[in-house]
Structures are given as C-alpha cells and as structure tokens.
Short mmCIF file of C-alpha atoms in Angstrom, two decimals:
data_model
loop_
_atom_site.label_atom_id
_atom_site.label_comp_id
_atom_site.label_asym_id
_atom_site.label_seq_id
_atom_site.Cartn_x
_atom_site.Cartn_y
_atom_site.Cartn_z
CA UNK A 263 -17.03 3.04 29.06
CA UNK A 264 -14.82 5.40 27.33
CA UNK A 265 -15.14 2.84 24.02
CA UNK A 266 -18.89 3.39 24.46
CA UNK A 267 -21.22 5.79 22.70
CA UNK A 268 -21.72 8.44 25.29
CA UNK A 269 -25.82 7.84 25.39
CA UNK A 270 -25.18 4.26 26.68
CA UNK A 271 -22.58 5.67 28.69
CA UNK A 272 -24.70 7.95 30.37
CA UNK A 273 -27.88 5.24 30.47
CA UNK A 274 -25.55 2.87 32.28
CA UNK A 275 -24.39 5.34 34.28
CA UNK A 276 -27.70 6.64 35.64
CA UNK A 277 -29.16 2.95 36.36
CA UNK A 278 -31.21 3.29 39.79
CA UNK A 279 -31.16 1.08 43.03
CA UNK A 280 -33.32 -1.01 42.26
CA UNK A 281 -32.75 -3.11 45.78
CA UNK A 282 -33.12 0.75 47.34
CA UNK A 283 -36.38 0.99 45.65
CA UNK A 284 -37.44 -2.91 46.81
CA UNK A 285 -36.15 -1.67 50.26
CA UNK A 286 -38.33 1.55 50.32
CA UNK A 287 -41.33 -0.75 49.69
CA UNK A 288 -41.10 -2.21 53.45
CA UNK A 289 -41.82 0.82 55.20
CA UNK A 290 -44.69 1.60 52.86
CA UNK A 291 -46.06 -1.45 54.10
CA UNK A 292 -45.54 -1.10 57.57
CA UNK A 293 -47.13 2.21 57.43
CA UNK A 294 -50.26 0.65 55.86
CA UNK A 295 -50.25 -1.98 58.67
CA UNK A 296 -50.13 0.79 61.32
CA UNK A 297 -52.80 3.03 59.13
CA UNK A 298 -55.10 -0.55 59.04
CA UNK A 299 -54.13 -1.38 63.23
CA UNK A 300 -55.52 2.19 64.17
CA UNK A 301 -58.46 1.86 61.76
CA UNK A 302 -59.44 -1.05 63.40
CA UNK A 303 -59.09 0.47 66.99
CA UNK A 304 -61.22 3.13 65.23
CA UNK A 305 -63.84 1.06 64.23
CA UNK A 306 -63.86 -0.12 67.26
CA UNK A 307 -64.07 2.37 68.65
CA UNK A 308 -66.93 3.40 67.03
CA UNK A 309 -68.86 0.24 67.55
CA UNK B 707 26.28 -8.53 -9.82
CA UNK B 708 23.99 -11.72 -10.55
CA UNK B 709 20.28 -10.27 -11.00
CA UNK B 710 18.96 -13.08 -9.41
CA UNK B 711 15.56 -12.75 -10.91
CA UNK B 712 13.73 -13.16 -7.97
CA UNK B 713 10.28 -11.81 -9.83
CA UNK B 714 10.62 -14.43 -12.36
CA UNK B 715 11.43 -17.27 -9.95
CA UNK B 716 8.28 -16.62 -8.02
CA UNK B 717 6.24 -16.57 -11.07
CA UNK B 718 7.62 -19.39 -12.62
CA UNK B 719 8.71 -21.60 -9.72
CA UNK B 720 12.40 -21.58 -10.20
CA UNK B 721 15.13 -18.67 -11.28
CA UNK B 722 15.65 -18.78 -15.03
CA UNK B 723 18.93 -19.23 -14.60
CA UNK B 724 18.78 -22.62 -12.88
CA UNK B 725 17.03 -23.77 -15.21
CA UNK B 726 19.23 -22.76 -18.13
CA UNK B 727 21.73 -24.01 -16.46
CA UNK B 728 20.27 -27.42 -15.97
CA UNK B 729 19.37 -27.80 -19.47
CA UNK B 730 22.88 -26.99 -20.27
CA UNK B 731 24.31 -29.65 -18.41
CA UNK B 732 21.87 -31.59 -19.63
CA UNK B 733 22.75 -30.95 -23.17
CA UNK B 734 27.01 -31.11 -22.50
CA UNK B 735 26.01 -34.68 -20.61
CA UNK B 736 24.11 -36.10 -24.01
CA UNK B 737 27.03 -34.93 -26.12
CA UNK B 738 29.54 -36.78 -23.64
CA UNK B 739 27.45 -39.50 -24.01
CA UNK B 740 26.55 -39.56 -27.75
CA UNK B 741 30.46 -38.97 -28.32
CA UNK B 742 31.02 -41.88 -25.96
CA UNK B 743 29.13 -44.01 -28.19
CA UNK B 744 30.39 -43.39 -31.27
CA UNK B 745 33.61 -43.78 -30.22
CA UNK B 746 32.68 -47.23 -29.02
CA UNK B 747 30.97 -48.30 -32.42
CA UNK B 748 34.00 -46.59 -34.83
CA UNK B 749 36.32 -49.36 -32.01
CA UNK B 750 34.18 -52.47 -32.52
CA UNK B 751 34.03 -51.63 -36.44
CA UNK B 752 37.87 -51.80 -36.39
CA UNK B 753 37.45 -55.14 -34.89
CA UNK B 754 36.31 -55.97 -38.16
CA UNK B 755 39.53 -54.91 -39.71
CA UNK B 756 42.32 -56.79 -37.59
CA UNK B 757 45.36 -55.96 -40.37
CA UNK B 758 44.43 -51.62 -40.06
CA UNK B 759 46.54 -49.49 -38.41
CA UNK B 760 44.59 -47.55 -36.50
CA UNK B 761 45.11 -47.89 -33.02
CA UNK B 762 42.41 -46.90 -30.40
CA UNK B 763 44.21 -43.80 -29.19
CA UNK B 764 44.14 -42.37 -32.32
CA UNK B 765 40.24 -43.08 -32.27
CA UNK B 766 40.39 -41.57 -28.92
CA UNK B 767 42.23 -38.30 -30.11
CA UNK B 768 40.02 -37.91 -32.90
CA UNK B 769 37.07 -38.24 -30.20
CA UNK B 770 38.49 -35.42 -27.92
CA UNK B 771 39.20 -33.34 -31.20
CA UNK B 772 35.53 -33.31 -32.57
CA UNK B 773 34.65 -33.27 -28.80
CA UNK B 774 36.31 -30.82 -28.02
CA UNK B 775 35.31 -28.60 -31.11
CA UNK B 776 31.58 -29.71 -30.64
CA UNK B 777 31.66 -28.62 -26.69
CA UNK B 778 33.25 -24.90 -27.97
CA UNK B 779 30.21 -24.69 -30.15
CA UNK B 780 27.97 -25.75 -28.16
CA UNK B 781 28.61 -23.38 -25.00
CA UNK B 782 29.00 -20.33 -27.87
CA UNK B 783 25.50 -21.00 -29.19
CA UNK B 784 24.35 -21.86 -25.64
CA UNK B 785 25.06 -18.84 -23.99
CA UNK B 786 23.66 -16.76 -26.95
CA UNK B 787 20.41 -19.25 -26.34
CA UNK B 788 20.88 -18.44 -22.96
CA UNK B 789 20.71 -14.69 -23.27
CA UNK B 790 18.14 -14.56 -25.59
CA UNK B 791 15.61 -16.85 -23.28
CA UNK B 792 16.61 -14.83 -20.24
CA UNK B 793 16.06 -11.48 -21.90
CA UNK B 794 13.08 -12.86 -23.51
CA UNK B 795 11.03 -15.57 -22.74
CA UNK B 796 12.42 -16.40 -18.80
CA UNK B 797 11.52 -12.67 -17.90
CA UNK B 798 8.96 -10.51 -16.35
CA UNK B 799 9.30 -6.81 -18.39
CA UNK B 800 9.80 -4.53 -15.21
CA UNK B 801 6.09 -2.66 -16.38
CA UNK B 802 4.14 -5.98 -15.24
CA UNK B 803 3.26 -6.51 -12.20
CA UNK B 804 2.09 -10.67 -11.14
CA UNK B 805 -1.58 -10.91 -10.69
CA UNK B 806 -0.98 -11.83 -7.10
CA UNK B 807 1.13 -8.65 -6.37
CA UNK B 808 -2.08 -6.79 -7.78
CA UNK B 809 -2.30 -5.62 -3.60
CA UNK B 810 0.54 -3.47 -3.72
CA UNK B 811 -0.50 -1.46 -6.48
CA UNK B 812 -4.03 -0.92 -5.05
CA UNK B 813 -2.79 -0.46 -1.42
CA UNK B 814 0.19 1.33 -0.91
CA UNK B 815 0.66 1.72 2.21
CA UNK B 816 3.00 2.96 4.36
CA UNK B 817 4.22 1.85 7.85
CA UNK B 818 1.86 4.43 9.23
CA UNK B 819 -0.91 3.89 7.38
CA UNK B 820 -0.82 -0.01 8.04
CA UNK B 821 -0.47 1.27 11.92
CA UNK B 822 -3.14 3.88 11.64
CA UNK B 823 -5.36 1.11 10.32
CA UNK B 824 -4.33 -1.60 12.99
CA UNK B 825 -4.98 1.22 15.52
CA UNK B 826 -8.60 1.76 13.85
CA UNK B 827 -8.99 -1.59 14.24
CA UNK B 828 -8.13 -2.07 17.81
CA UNK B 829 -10.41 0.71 18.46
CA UNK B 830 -13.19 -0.65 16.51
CA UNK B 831 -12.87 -4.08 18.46
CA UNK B 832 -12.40 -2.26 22.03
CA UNK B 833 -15.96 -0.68 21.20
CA UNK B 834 -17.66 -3.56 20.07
CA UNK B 835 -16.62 -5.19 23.30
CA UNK B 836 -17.24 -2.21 25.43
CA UNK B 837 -20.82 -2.35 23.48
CA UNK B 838 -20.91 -5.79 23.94
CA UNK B 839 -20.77 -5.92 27.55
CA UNK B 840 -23.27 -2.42 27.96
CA UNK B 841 -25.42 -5.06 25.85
CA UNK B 842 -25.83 -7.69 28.43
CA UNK B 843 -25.61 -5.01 31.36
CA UNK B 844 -28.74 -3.35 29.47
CA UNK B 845 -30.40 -6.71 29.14
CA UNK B 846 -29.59 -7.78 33.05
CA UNK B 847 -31.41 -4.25 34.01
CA UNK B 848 -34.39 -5.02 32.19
CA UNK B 849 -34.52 -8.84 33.97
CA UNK B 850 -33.95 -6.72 36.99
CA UNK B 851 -37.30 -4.22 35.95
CA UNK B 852 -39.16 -7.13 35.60
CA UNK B 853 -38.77 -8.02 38.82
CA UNK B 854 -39.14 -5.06 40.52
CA UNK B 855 -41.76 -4.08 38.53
CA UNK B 856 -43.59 -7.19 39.64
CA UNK B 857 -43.46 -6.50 43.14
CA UNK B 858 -44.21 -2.54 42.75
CA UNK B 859 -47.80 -3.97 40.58
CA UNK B 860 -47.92 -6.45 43.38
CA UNK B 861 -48.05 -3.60 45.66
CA UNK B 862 -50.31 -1.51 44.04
CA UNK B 863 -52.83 -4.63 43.50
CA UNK B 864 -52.55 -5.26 47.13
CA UNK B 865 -53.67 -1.48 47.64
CA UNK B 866 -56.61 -2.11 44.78
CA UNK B 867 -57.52 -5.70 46.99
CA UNK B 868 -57.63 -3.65 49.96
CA UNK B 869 -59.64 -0.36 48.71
CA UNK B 870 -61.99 -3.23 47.00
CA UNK B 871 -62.96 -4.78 50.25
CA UNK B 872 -63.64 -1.31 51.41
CA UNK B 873 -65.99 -0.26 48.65
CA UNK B 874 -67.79 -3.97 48.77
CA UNK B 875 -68.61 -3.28 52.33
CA UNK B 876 -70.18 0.13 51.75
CA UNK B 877 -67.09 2.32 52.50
CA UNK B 878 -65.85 3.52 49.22
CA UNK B 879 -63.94 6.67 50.84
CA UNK B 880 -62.56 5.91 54.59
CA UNK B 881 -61.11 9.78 54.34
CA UNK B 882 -64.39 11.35 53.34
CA UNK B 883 -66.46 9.03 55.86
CA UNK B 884 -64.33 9.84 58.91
CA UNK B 885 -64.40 13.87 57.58
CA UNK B 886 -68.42 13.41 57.57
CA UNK B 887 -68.55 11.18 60.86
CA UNK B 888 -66.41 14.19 62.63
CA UNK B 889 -68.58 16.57 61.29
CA UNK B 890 -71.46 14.95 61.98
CA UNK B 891 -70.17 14.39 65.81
CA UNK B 892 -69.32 18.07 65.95
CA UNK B 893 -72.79 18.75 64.79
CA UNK B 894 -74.29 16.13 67.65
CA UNK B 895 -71.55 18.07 70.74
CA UNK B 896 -73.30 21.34 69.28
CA UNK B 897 -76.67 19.90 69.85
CA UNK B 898 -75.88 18.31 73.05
CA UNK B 899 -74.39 22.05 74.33
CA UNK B 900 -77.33 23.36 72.90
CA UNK B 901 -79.82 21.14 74.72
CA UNK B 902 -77.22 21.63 78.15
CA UNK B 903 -77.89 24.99 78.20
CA UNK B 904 -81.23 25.69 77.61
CA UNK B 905 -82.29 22.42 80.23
CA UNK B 906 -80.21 24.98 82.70
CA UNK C 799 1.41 -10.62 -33.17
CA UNK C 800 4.63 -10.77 -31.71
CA UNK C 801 5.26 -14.41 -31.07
CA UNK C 802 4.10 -15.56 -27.19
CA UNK C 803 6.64 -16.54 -25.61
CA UNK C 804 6.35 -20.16 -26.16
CA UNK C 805 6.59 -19.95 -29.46
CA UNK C 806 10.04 -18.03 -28.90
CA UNK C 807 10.92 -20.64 -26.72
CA UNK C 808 10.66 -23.25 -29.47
CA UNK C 809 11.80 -21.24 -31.97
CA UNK C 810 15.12 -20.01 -30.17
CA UNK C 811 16.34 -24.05 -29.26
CA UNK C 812 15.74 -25.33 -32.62
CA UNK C 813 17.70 -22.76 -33.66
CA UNK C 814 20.18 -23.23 -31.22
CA UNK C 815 20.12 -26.62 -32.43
CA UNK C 816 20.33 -26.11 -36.04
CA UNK C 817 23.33 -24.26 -35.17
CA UNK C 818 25.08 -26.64 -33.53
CA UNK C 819 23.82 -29.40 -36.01
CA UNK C 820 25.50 -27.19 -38.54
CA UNK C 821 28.71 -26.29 -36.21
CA UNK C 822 29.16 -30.32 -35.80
CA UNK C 823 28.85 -30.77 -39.57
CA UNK C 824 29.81 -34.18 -41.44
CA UNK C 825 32.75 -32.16 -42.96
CA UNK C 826 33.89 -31.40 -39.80
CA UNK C 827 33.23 -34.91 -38.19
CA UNK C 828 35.18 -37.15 -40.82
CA UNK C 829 38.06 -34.93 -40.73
CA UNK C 830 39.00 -35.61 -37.11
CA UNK C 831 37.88 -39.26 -37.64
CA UNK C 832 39.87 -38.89 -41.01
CA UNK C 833 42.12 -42.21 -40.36
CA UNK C 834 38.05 -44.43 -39.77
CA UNK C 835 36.80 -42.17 -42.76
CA UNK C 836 39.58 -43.09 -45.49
CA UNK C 837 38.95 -46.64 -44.20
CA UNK C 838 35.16 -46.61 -44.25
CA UNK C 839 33.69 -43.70 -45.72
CA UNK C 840 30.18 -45.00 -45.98
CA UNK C 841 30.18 -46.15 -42.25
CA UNK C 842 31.87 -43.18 -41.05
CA UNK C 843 28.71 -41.15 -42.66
CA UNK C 844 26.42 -43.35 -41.30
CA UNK C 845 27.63 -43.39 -37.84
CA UNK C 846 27.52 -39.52 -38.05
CA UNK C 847 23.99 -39.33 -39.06
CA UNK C 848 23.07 -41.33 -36.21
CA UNK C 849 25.39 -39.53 -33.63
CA UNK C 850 23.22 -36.14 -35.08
CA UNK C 851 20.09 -37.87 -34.93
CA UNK C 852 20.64 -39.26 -31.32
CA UNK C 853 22.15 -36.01 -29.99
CA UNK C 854 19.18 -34.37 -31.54
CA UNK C 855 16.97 -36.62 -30.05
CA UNK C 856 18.22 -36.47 -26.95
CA UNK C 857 18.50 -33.02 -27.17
CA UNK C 858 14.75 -32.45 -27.86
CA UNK C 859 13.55 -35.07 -25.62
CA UNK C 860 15.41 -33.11 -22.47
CA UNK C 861 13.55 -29.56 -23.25
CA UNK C 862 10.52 -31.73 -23.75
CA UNK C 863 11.07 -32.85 -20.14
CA UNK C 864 11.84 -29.19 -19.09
CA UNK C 865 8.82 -28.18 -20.56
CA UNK C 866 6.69 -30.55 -18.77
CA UNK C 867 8.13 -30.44 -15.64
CA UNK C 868 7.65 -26.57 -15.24
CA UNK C 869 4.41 -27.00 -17.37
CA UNK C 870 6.32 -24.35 -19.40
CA UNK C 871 3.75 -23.92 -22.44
CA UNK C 872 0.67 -22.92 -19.68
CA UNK C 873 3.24 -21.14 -17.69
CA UNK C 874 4.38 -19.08 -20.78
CA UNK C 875 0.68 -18.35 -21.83
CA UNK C 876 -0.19 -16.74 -18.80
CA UNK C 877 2.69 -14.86 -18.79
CA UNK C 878 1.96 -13.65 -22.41
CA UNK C 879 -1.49 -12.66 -21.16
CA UNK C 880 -0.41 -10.35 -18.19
CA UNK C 881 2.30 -8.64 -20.23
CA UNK C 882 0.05 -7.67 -23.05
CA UNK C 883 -2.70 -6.32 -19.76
CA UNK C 884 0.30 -4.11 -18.54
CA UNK C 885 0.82 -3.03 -21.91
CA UNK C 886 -0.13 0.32 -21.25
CA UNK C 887 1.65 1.10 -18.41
CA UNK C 888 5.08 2.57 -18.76
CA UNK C 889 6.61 2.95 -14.98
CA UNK C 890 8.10 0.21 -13.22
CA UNK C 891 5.71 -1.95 -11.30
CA UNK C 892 6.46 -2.62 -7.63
CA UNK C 893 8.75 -5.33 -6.68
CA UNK C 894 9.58 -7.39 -3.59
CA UNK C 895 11.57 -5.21 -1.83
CA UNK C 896 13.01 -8.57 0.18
CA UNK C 897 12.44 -7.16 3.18
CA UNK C 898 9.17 -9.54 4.54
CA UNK C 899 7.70 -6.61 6.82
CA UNK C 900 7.97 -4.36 4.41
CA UNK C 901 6.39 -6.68 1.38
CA UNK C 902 3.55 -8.44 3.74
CA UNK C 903 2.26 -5.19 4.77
CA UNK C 904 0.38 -4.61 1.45
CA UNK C 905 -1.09 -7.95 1.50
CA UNK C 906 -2.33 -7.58 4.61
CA UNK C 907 -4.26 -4.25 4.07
CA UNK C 908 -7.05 -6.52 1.80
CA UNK C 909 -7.66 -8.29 4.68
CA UNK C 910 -7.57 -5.50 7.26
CA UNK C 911 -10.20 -3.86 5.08
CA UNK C 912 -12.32 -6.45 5.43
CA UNK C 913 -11.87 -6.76 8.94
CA UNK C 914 -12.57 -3.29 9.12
CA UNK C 915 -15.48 -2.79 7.32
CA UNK C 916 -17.11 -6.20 9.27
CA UNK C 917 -16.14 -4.58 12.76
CA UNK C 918 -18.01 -1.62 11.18
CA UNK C 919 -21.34 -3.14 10.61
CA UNK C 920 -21.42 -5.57 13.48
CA UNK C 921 -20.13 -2.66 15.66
CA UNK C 922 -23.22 -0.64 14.12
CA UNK C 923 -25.79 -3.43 14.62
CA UNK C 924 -24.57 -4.12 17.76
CA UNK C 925 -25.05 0.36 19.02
CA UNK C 926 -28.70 -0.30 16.87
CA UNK C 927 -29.39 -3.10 19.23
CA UNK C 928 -28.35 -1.74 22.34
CA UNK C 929 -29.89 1.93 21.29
CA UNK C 930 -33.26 -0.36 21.25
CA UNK C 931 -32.45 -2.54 24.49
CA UNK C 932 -31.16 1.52 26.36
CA UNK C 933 -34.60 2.72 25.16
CA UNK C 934 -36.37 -0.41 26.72
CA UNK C 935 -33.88 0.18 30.09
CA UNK C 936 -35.57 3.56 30.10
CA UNK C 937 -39.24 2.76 29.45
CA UNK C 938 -38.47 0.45 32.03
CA UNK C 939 -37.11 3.18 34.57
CA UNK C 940 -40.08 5.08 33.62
CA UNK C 941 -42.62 2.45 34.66
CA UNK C 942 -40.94 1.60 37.65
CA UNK C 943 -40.73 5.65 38.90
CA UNK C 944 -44.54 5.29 37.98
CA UNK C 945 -45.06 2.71 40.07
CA UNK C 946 -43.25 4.53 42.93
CA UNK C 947 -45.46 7.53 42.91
CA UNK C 948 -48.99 5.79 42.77
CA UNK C 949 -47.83 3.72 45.32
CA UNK C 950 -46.30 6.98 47.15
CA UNK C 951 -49.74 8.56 46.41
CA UNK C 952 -51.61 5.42 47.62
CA UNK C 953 -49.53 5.67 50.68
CA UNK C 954 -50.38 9.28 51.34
CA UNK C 955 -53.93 8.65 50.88
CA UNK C 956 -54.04 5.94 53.80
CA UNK C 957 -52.17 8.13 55.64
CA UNK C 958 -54.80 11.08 54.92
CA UNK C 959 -56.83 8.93 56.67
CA UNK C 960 -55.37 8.24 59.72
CA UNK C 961 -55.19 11.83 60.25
CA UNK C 962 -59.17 12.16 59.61
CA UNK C 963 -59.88 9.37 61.91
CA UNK C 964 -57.37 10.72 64.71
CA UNK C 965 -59.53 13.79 64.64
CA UNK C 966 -62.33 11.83 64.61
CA UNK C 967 -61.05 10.00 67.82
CA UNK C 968 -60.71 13.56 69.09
CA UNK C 969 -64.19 14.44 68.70
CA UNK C 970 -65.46 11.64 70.34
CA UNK C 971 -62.89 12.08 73.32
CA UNK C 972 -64.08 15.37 74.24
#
C-alpha cells in the first residue's frame, strides 16, 4: 500500500464484510418467519 | 608512454599502430624477398660466364650492401610515413566524438544521477505492482458485489413476492388492517359495555 | 577541400614509395653490384628495373590488401564525415575513461529513459484503470448499503406489524 495512490489506498482499506452483511441477512429472515408464524396464529385467530 | 589509441582502434577495428606495423613488416619481408631474387638471377647469369671472376660471395656482399642501404631507407621514410598516417589519417582529432559515443555527450551523468534514476525506477515498478495487485483486489470486490448484491435483490424480491400475495388477496396493508380491525374491536367492546349497562 | 583522408592515405605511400624508389636508385644499385655491372651492364639494368617494378608491385598490392581487409576507403569516408560534423566544436569530446562502470553508465541512461517514461504511462493507465474499477467498487458499496436499508426498512415494516396484530390479539383477549 504505501506504493499506492492514497485514494486506492483508502478504497481498499475501507472494503466492507461482505460475508458480515450475507450473515446479517439470516436473522432478517428468521424474523420474517416469526412475523409470518404469528400472523398466521393471528389469522387464525381471527377466523 | 605509448598512446595506445584506444579511440581510434574502436572506430576502426584495430590500433593504428598495429597496423602500421604490419604493413611494415610486410614491406621489409618483400624487400628480403625481391633482394633474394635478384641475387639468385645476377648467380644463374654468371653461370653463363664460367671463365669470370666473380665469386658468389662477392654477389652476396654486394646483396647485403644494397640491402642493407635499401632497409636504412626504407625504415627512414617509413617511420616519417608512419607519423604522418598516425597524426593524420589513423586518428580521431580529440574535438570528435564517434557517432556511437553520441550518449555521453547527451547524458552525462553522474554516479548519482544514474542511482537517482535506478531508484526512480524501482519506485515506478514497486507502484505499478502495488497498483497492479489493488487492480485485481478492486476487480475480486466487484465479483464479490455481484454476489452479494444478488442475494440482497433476492431478498428484497422475496419481500415484493410476499407483499404481492398480500395485495392479490385483498390485504394490501397488514399494519393498517390490524390498526382498523383493533379499532374497530375497541369500537364493538364499547358497544358491548354500552349495551351491558343499560340491559342492567 | 582539404583532402579526405583516403586520399592522404594514397597520397602519403606513393610518396613513401617514390622515395624509396628514388633512395634505391639504379646509380646506387650497380655500384654495389659494380663487379655483375662492368660485366653486364645491360642485364644489370634490366634486372634492376624488374627488382623496382616487383618491389613496387608487391609493395602496392600489400596496402591494396590492407585496404580491403579493414575496408579502409569506407572506413576513412565516414571518418571524414564526422570530423567535418564536429567541426565546430572546439573542447575535447569525451573519451573512454577505461573504467567499464564508469563508461557503461551513459549508455545505459538511453535505455533507462525509456524504461522510465514506459513505466510512466503504463503506471498512469494502469491508476486510470483502477481510478475507474475504485469508482465501480464504490457504486458497488453504494448499492449494496441500499440494499441493506430497504431490506432493514422492509424488515421494520413486518415487524410494525406484529406489534399491530399483538395489540390486536389484546383486544380480542379482553
């Protein structure tokens, strides 16, 4: 890095998690699935 | 001190002197040999005269004397040849410079500046690599955002699938229609108190 | 003109052999052959005239040689031609110093240059390129944090609801 031009340097430097990001998906999705399980007992519920 | 005339002997391909030299020893060998032969003719014309007197050493002496005479002149005028060639014709003035020495006039450079300019180019080539590699670590992050993106739009399309079932079957705002159902059963509890009390 | 120096060349060894034509004269020759000259005058001269001829012969035939062998006439030409191109200059012109590090190090430069100045462009291409590729990365990063939030939003809005219909769940409890 020291060879490089500072704004690579720095765009290298700053490169996210992208696996962290992939990872954060999961519980996104498992939220949904528990938002969707108590909207069915809901509905049921309601029936 | 012999100036060995390096200059000239890379220009022409061999030192002047050499090459006076072998033209004089060219030159002293034809005289040998041209004196050698008249020698030999001057003895078989005697043949033809068996009753002279002269003997073959005398031929001989006479030989050695116009030899002899012939070589003095010879290395005089030579080395006068010689010095004029050298000074004249085998030499490179010390103004001229040989076309392929031309660099030294244009670039001349010092220890330091040939180092400074090595350095540069060290540094130059340590970049490029250093660039070289950001290069393909640039290009492997955007294969990587591809991918990622792809399942983030996957995502998202699964939340689009999922709000479109809900709007084909009537419910276009789950949020809303709970928030109106909860009114709504507020509403009916208020009723149903209502109704309570005044059947008391 | 002053004479090239090829011309000199000639000029200098056929006078250098006109000389020694002249040192070696007949005069000369049938006085140390005097005994063979009183005895045959006429085939002392002759011989003589042959010895010249065949010494001079010989004699132009070997700087004939010399001239071919070191191609001297094209050699002297081109010589003739630089001199008269430095003819303005006055100070001495560099020579080998005989030290090889010290000589090479001009003739390297040239090249050095060059490698220089090609370093410097592909260098520059290459920063252009990966200044294009860096923006790209970023675009990229952009999207992607894009993607995070509507899908954070999305996720906030399902869970909105959840909190609705646990009220609603309330409701009908009591």
């Amino acid at each position: 890095p020291t060879y490089l031009q500072t704004s690579q340097a720095r765009v290298l430097s700053t490169k996210p998690n992208y696996q962290q990001i992939l990872d954060e998906q999961g519980p996104v999705l498992r939220c949904l699935e528990l938002v969707l399980d108590e909207l069915q007992q809901t509905l049921k519920l309601l029936q | 001190s012999v100036n060995p005339m390096a200059y000239e002997a890379q220009f022409f391909g061999f030192t002047p002197q050499t090459c006076m030299l072998r033209i004089y020893i060219a030159f002293q060998d034809y005289l040998f040999e041209v004196m050698l032969v008249v020698e030999s003719v001057i003895l078989k014309k005697l043949d033809g005269f068996p009753g002279c007197k002269i003997s073959p050493l005398q031929i001989r002496k006479s030989t050695e004397k116009f030899l002899l005479f012939m070589k003095e002149h010879l290395d005089k005028l030579f080395s006068k040849m010689e010095e004029v060639l050298l000074q004249l014709v085998l030499n490179i003035p010390k103004n001229v410079l040989l076309p392929e020495d031309k660099v030294h006039e244009q670039y001349p450079y010092s220890k330091e500046q040939l180092e400074a300019l090595q350095d540069e180019i060290h540094q130059l080539q340590k970049q490029y690599r250093a660039e070289a590699s950001a290069g393909q670590a640039l290009r492997a992050e955007l294969e990587e955002q591809k991918a990622v993106q792809a399942e983030l739009e996957k995502i998202l399309q699964w939340f689009d699938g999922l709000e479109n079932t809900c709007r084909e079957h009537g419910t276009g705002n789950f949020k809303e229609s709970f928030a109106f159902l909860t009114q709504n059963a507020k509403r009916l509890q208020d009723v149903l108190k209502d109704v309570e009390e005044k059947s008391k | 003109a002053a004479p090239g120096r090829a011309q000199m060349f000639a000029t200098v060894v056929d006078t250098f052999l006109e000389k020694l034509v002249a040192a070696g004269s007949y005069q000369r020759f049938a006085n140390c052959y005097r005994c063979f000259y009183k005895l045959q005058p006429e085939m002392t001269r002759s011989i003589y005239d042959q010895f010249i001829s065949q010494l001079q012969a010989s004699i132009k035939e070997e700087i004939q040689e010399v001239k071919n062998e070191g191609n001297l006439e094209t050699v002297f030409n081109s010589l003739d031609k630089i001199v008269e191109e430095a003819k303005n200059r006055e100070e001495p012109a560099w020579r080998p110093s005989g030290i090889p590090e010290e000589d090479i190090r001009s003739a390297m430069v040239p090249y050095l240059l060059k490698h220089r100045s090609y370093l410097q462009k592909i260098l520059k291409e290459k920063e252009e390129e990966n200044r294009k590729v860096a923006e790209s990365v970023l675009a990229g990063r952009d999207r992607i944090a894009e993607l995070q939030q509507q899908i954070q939003a999305r996720k906030h809005a399902w869970q909105a609801i959840s909190k609705e219909q646990r009220e609603l769940v309330m409701t009908f409890k009591e």
